[in-house]
Amino acid sequence: MKVFPLYEGSYSVDISKKFIPFDPAMHDYKDRPGSLFVYVQPFLIETSSHLIVIDTGLGFKTESGELLIHENIKKAGYHPDDVDLVLMSHLHFDHSAGMVYEQGGKWQLSFPHAEYVINRGEWESAYSNPSKSYRTEIFDIVQRSGSVNFIEGNGRLNDQVTYELTGGHCEFHQVFLIEDGAEKVFFGGDILPEPEQLLRKFKAKYDFDPTRAMELRDHYGKLAAENNWFCLFYHAKSQATGRVELKGDAFKIVEGDKL
């Protein structure tokens, strides 16, 4: 199994939910009052049976007009058309906008040969509870494609991918465990978005259920340490992947870009 972080950059985002590129070397934090500062990186995973994208990023394009996630996949040595599974932890804009893209005035799937795996409750919630965090016009394009596989609760997608409904960050957030031979890769989405959230306990105001989210971070951190999972951190500042160790009551992240 091979894992590739598809780094899309760092951004500031405020109550408007607009993601504005932010480079600490060039910009000043005081110029973005009331903003969160986030890093965005989907992941590409090659298993013995599938080429998988987990969450799809912001859907931004390069200066040449190419979808950024496409460029990053090509840099990793693959082609976007070869992706056959797209696993979505949830549908907030920074995780889902890259599901589709516009070219020549026409909107289309970013991964035309892939099955898009989405929690049914998350999909329905996006339409029934209007929010700036969701862009349903993106979902309309995916739905018309007929490529969606709606899943619910906990279960096994195939012989390599299992999923669990967690809630916490949003009501129908889900996480994935990918197993291929002896290797196990865990993607926690925004339940475990960066290593720092394991190293200190806190309740985040941006979570749907802050207490639940905090408890889940501890839960999955312990499982990761116990089972030697290789963890992927979607919003990590510098350490996109790693394994977790538990020393007494304290977590430690062992950095590593290789399984």
CSV table of C-alpha atoms in Angstrom, one decimal:
chain,number,residue,atom,x,y,z
A,1,MET,CA,0.0,0.0,0.0
A,2,LYS,CA,1.2,3.5,-0.9
A,3,VAL,CA,0.0,6.8,0.5
A,4,PHE,CA,0.5,10.3,-0.9
A,5,PRO,CA,-0.6,13.5,0.8
A,6,LEU,CA,-2.0,15.9,-1.9
A,7,TYR,CA,-1.1,19.2,-0.3
A,8,GLU,CA,-3.3,22.1,-1.4
A,9,GLY,CA,-1.8,24.9,0.8
A,10,SER,CA,-2.7,27.0,3.8
A,11,TYR,CA,-5.7,29.2,4.1
A,12,SER,CA,-7.6,31.6,6.4
A,13,VAL,CA,-11.4,31.2,6.7
A,14,ASP,CA,-13.8,33.4,8.6
A,15,ILE,CA,-17.5,33.4,9.2
A,16,SER,CA,-18.1,33.9,5.5
A,17,LYS,CA,-16.6,30.4,4.9
A,18,LYS,CA,-14.4,31.7,2.1
A,19,PHE,CA,-11.0,30.1,2.0
A,20,ILE,CA,-8.3,32.7,1.2
A,21,PRO,CA,-4.7,31.6,0.6
A,22,PHE,CA,-2.5,32.5,3.6
A,23,ASP,CA,1.3,32.2,3.7
A,24,PRO,CA,2.7,33.2,7.0
A,25,ALA,CA,5.9,34.2,5.3
A,26,MET,CA,4.0,36.8,3.2
A,27,HIS,CA,0.8,37.6,5.1
A,28,ASP,CA,0.1,38.9,8.6
A,29,TYR,CA,-2.3,37.2,11.0
A,30,LYS,CA,-3.6,40.6,12.2
A,31,ASP,CA,-4.9,41.3,8.7
A,32,ARG,CA,-7.3,38.4,9.0
A,33,PRO,CA,-9.2,39.0,12.3
A,34,GLY,CA,-11.7,36.4,13.4
A,35,SER,CA,-10.2,33.8,11.0
A,36,LEU,CA,-9.2,30.2,11.5
A,37,PHE,CA,-6.0,29.2,9.8
A,38,VAL,CA,-6.1,25.8,8.2
A,39,TYR,CA,-4.0,23.5,6.0
A,40,VAL,CA,-5.7,21.3,3.4
A,41,GLN,CA,-4.5,18.0,2.1
A,42,PRO,CA,-6.5,15.2,0.6
A,43,PHE,CA,-4.8,11.8,0.2
A,44,LEU,CA,-4.2,9.3,-2.6
A,45,ILE,CA,-3.9,5.7,-1.6
A,46,GLU,CA,-2.9,2.8,-3.9
A,47,THR,CA,-3.9,-0.6,-2.5
A,48,SER,CA,-3.5,-4.0,-4.3
A,49,SER,CA,-7.1,-3.5,-5.6
A,50,HIS,CA,-8.0,0.2,-5.7
A,51,LEU,CA,-6.7,3.7,-6.3
A,52,ILE,CA,-8.4,5.8,-3.7
A,53,VAL,CA,-8.9,9.5,-3.0
A,54,ILE,CA,-10.0,10.4,0.5
A,55,ASP,CA,-11.8,13.7,0.7
A,56,THR,CA,-11.3,16.0,-2.3
A,57,GLY,CA,-10.0,19.3,-1.2
A,58,LEU,CA,-11.1,22.8,-2.2
A,59,GLY,CA,-11.4,22.3,-5.9
A,60,PHE,CA,-9.0,25.2,-6.6
A,61,LYS,CA,-7.1,25.4,-9.9
A,62,THR,CA,-3.4,26.1,-10.7
A,63,GLU,CA,-2.4,29.2,-12.7
A,64,SER,CA,-2.5,27.1,-15.8
A,65,GLY,CA,-6.1,26.2,-15.2
A,66,GLU,CA,-5.6,22.6,-14.1
A,67,LEU,CA,-7.4,21.3,-11.0
A,68,LEU,CA,-4.9,21.3,-8.2
A,69,ILE,CA,-5.8,17.8,-7.0
A,70,HIS,CA,-5.3,16.5,-10.5
A,71,GLU,CA,-1.9,18.1,-10.7
A,72,ASN,CA,-0.9,16.6,-7.4
A,73,ILE,CA,-2.1,13.1,-8.4
A,74,LYS,CA,0.0,13.3,-11.6
A,75,LYS,CA,3.0,14.5,-9.6
A,76,ALA,CA,2.6,11.3,-7.5
A,77,GLY,CA,2.8,9.3,-10.7
A,78,TYR,CA,-0.8,8.5,-11.3
A,79,HIS,CA,-3.7,9.7,-13.4
A,80,PRO,CA,-7.0,11.0,-12.1
A,81,ASP,CA,-9.0,8.8,-14.4
A,82,ASP,CA,-7.5,5.8,-12.7
A,83,VAL,CA,-9.1,6.6,-9.3
A,84,ASP,CA,-11.9,4.1,-8.7
A,85,LEU,CA,-13.0,5.1,-5.2
A,86,VAL,CA,-13.6,8.5,-3.6
A,87,LEU,CA,-14.2,8.2,0.2
A,88,MET,CA,-15.9,11.2,1.8
A,89,SER,CA,-15.6,11.8,5.6
A,90,HIS,CA,-18.2,14.6,5.3
A,91,LEU,CA,-19.3,17.3,2.8
A,92,HIS,CA,-18.1,20.6,4.2
A,93,PHE,CA,-16.7,22.7,1.4
A,94,ASP,CA,-13.0,22.3,2.2
A,95,HIS,CA,-13.4,18.5,2.0
A,96,SER,CA,-15.9,18.2,-0.9
A,97,ALA,CA,-15.4,21.0,-3.5
A,98,GLY,CA,-12.9,19.0,-5.4
A,99,MET,CA,-15.5,16.3,-6.2
A,100,VAL,CA,-16.3,18.2,-9.4
A,101,TYR,CA,-14.7,20.9,-11.6
A,102,GLU,CA,-15.6,23.2,-14.5
A,103,GLN,CA,-13.9,23.0,-17.8
A,104,GLY,CA,-15.0,24.9,-21.0
A,105,GLY,CA,-18.2,26.0,-19.3
A,106,LYS,CA,-19.2,22.5,-18.4
A,107,TRP,CA,-19.2,21.0,-14.9
A,108,GLN,CA,-18.0,17.4,-14.6
A,109,LEU,CA,-16.8,14.8,-12.1
A,110,SER,CA,-13.2,15.2,-11.1
A,111,PHE,CA,-12.9,11.4,-11.0
A,112,PRO,CA,-15.2,10.1,-13.8
A,113,HIS,CA,-14.5,6.4,-13.2
A,114,ALA,CA,-14.8,6.4,-9.5
A,115,GLU,CA,-17.5,5.4,-7.0
A,116,TYR,CA,-18.2,8.3,-4.7
A,117,VAL,CA,-18.9,6.9,-1.2
A,118,ILE,CA,-20.9,9.4,0.9
A,119,ASN,CA,-22.9,9.0,4.1
A,120,ARG,CA,-26.6,9.3,3.3
A,121,GLY,CA,-27.5,11.3,6.5
A,122,GLU,CA,-24.7,13.8,5.7
A,123,TRP,CA,-26.1,14.2,2.2
A,124,GLU,CA,-29.6,14.7,3.3
A,125,SER,CA,-28.5,17.1,6.1
A,126,ALA,CA,-26.7,19.3,3.6
A,127,TYR,CA,-29.9,19.8,1.6
A,128,SER,CA,-32.3,20.1,4.6
A,129,ASN,CA,-30.2,22.4,6.8
A,130,PRO,CA,-28.9,25.3,4.6
A,131,SER,CA,-25.4,26.3,5.7
A,132,LYS,CA,-22.4,28.2,4.2
A,133,SER,CA,-20.4,25.1,5.0
A,134,TYR,CA,-22.2,23.1,2.3
A,135,ARG,CA,-22.4,23.9,-1.5
A,136,THR,CA,-25.3,21.8,-2.7
A,137,GLU,CA,-24.7,22.9,-6.3
A,138,ILE,CA,-21.6,20.7,-6.2
A,139,PHE,CA,-23.6,17.8,-4.9
A,140,ASP,CA,-26.2,18.2,-7.7
A,141,ILE,CA,-23.5,17.5,-10.3
A,142,VAL,CA,-22.4,14.4,-8.4
A,143,GLN,CA,-25.9,13.1,-8.0
A,144,ARG,CA,-26.7,13.5,-11.7
A,145,SER,CA,-23.7,11.4,-12.6
A,146,GLY,CA,-25.1,8.3,-10.9
A,147,SER,CA,-21.7,7.6,-9.3
A,148,VAL,CA,-22.8,8.0,-5.7
A,149,ASN,CA,-22.8,5.0,-3.2
A,150,PHE,CA,-24.8,6.1,-0.2
A,151,ILE,CA,-23.8,4.3,3.0
A,152,GLU,CA,-25.2,4.5,6.6
A,153,GLY,CA,-23.9,3.6,10.0
A,154,ASN,CA,-20.9,1.4,10.4
A,155,GLY,CA,-20.0,-1.3,7.9
A,156,ARG,CA,-17.6,-2.8,5.4
A,157,LEU,CA,-17.5,-1.3,1.9
A,158,ASN,CA,-15.3,-4.1,0.5
A,159,ASP,CA,-12.6,-6.4,1.6
A,160,GLN,CA,-10.2,-3.5,2.2
A,161,VAL,CA,-12.3,-0.6,3.4
A,162,THR,CA,-14.5,-0.3,6.6
A,163,TYR,CA,-16.3,2.8,7.8
A,164,GLU,CA,-17.7,4.1,11.1
A,165,LEU,CA,-20.3,6.8,11.7
A,166,THR,CA,-18.8,9.1,14.4
A,167,GLY,CA,-20.8,12.4,14.5
A,168,GLY,CA,-18.9,14.9,16.6
A,169,HIS,CA,-17.6,17.3,14.0
A,170,CYS,CA,-20.9,17.3,12.1
A,171,GLU,CA,-23.9,15.0,12.8
A,172,PHE,CA,-23.0,12.4,10.1
A,173,HIS,CA,-19.3,12.6,10.0
A,174,GLN,CA,-17.6,9.2,9.3
A,175,VAL,CA,-14.1,7.8,9.4
A,176,PHE,CA,-12.3,5.1,7.3
A,177,LEU,CA,-9.9,2.2,7.9
A,178,ILE,CA,-8.2,0.7,4.9
A,179,GLU,CA,-6.5,-2.6,5.3
A,180,ASP,CA,-4.2,-4.3,2.7
A,181,GLY,CA,-2.2,-7.2,3.9
A,182,ALA,CA,-0.7,-6.4,7.3
A,183,GLU,CA,-0.9,-2.6,6.8
A,184,LYS,CA,-3.8,-0.5,8.2
A,185,VAL,CA,-4.4,3.1,7.3
A,186,PHE,CA,-6.8,5.3,9.3
A,187,PHE,CA,-8.4,8.5,8.1
A,188,GLY,CA,-10.2,10.4,10.8
A,189,GLY,CA,-11.3,13.4,8.7
A,190,ASP,CA,-12.2,16.3,11.0
A,191,ILE,CA,-12.4,14.1,14.1
A,192,LEU,CA,-8.6,13.7,14.0
A,193,PRO,CA,-7.6,16.4,11.5
A,194,GLU,CA,-4.1,17.2,12.9
A,195,PRO,CA,-1.6,15.5,15.3
A,196,GLU,CA,-1.8,18.4,17.7
A,197,GLN,CA,-5.4,17.6,18.6
A,198,LEU,CA,-4.2,14.3,20.1
A,199,LEU,CA,-1.5,16.0,22.1
A,200,ARG,CA,-3.8,18.2,24.0
A,201,LYS,CA,-7.4,17.8,25.0
A,202,PHE,CA,-9.8,20.6,24.2
A,203,LYS,CA,-13.3,21.3,22.9
A,204,ALA,CA,-13.5,23.1,19.6
A,205,LYS,CA,-16.3,25.5,19.0
A,206,TYR,CA,-16.5,24.7,15.3
A,207,ASP,CA,-17.6,21.1,16.1
A,208,PHE,CA,-21.2,20.1,16.0
A,209,ASP,CA,-20.8,18.3,19.3
A,210,PRO,CA,-17.5,19.5,20.9
A,211,THR,CA,-17.6,17.0,23.8
A,212,ARG,CA,-18.2,14.1,21.5
A,213,ALA,CA,-15.5,15.2,19.1
A,214,MET,CA,-13.0,15.5,22.0
A,215,GLU,CA,-13.9,12.0,23.3
A,216,LEU,CA,-13.6,10.5,19.8
A,217,ARG,CA,-10.1,11.9,19.3
A,218,ASP,CA,-9.0,10.1,22.5
A,219,HIS,CA,-10.9,7.0,21.4
A,220,TYR,CA,-9.3,6.7,18.0
A,221,GLY,CA,-5.9,7.8,19.3
A,222,LYS,CA,-5.9,4.8,21.6
A,223,LEU,CA,-7.0,2.5,18.9
A,224,ALA,CA,-4.3,3.8,16.6
A,225,ALA,CA,-1.6,3.2,19.2
A,226,GLU,CA,-3.0,-0.3,20.1
A,227,ASN,CA,-3.3,-1.4,16.5
A,228,ASN,CA,-0.3,0.4,14.9
A,229,TRP,CA,-2.4,2.3,12.5
A,230,PHE,CA,-0.8,4.6,9.9
A,231,CYS,CA,-2.8,7.8,10.4
A,232,LEU,CA,-3.6,10.5,7.8
A,233,PHE,CA,-4.1,14.1,9.0
A,234,TYR,CA,-6.1,16.2,6.6
A,235,HIS,CA,-5.5,19.6,8.2
A,236,ALA,CA,-1.9,18.9,9.5
A,237,LYS,CA,0.4,21.9,9.4
A,238,SER,CA,3.6,19.9,8.8
A,239,GLN,CA,3.1,16.3,9.8
A,240,ALA,CA,0.6,14.8,7.4
A,241,THR,CA,1.1,11.2,8.3
A,242,GLY,CA,2.4,9.2,11.3
A,243,ARG,CA,1.8,6.5,13.8
A,244,VAL,CA,0.6,7.0,17.4
A,245,GLU,CA,2.2,5.9,20.6
A,246,LEU,CA,0.6,6.1,24.0
A,247,LYS,CA,3.0,6.7,27.0
A,248,GLY,CA,0.9,6.6,30.1
A,249,ASP,CA,-1.9,9.0,29.5
A,250,ALA,CA,0.0,11.0,26.9
A,251,PHE,CA,0.0,10.5,23.1
A,252,LYS,CA,3.1,10.8,21.0
A,253,ILE,CA,3.1,11.1,17.2
A,254,VAL,CA,5.9,9.2,15.4
A,255,GLU,CA,6.4,11.0,12.2
A,256,GLY,CA,6.7,9.0,9.0
A,257,ASP,CA,5.8,9.3,5.3
A,258,LYS,CA,6.2,5.6,4.6
A,259,LEU,CA,4.1,2.7,5.7
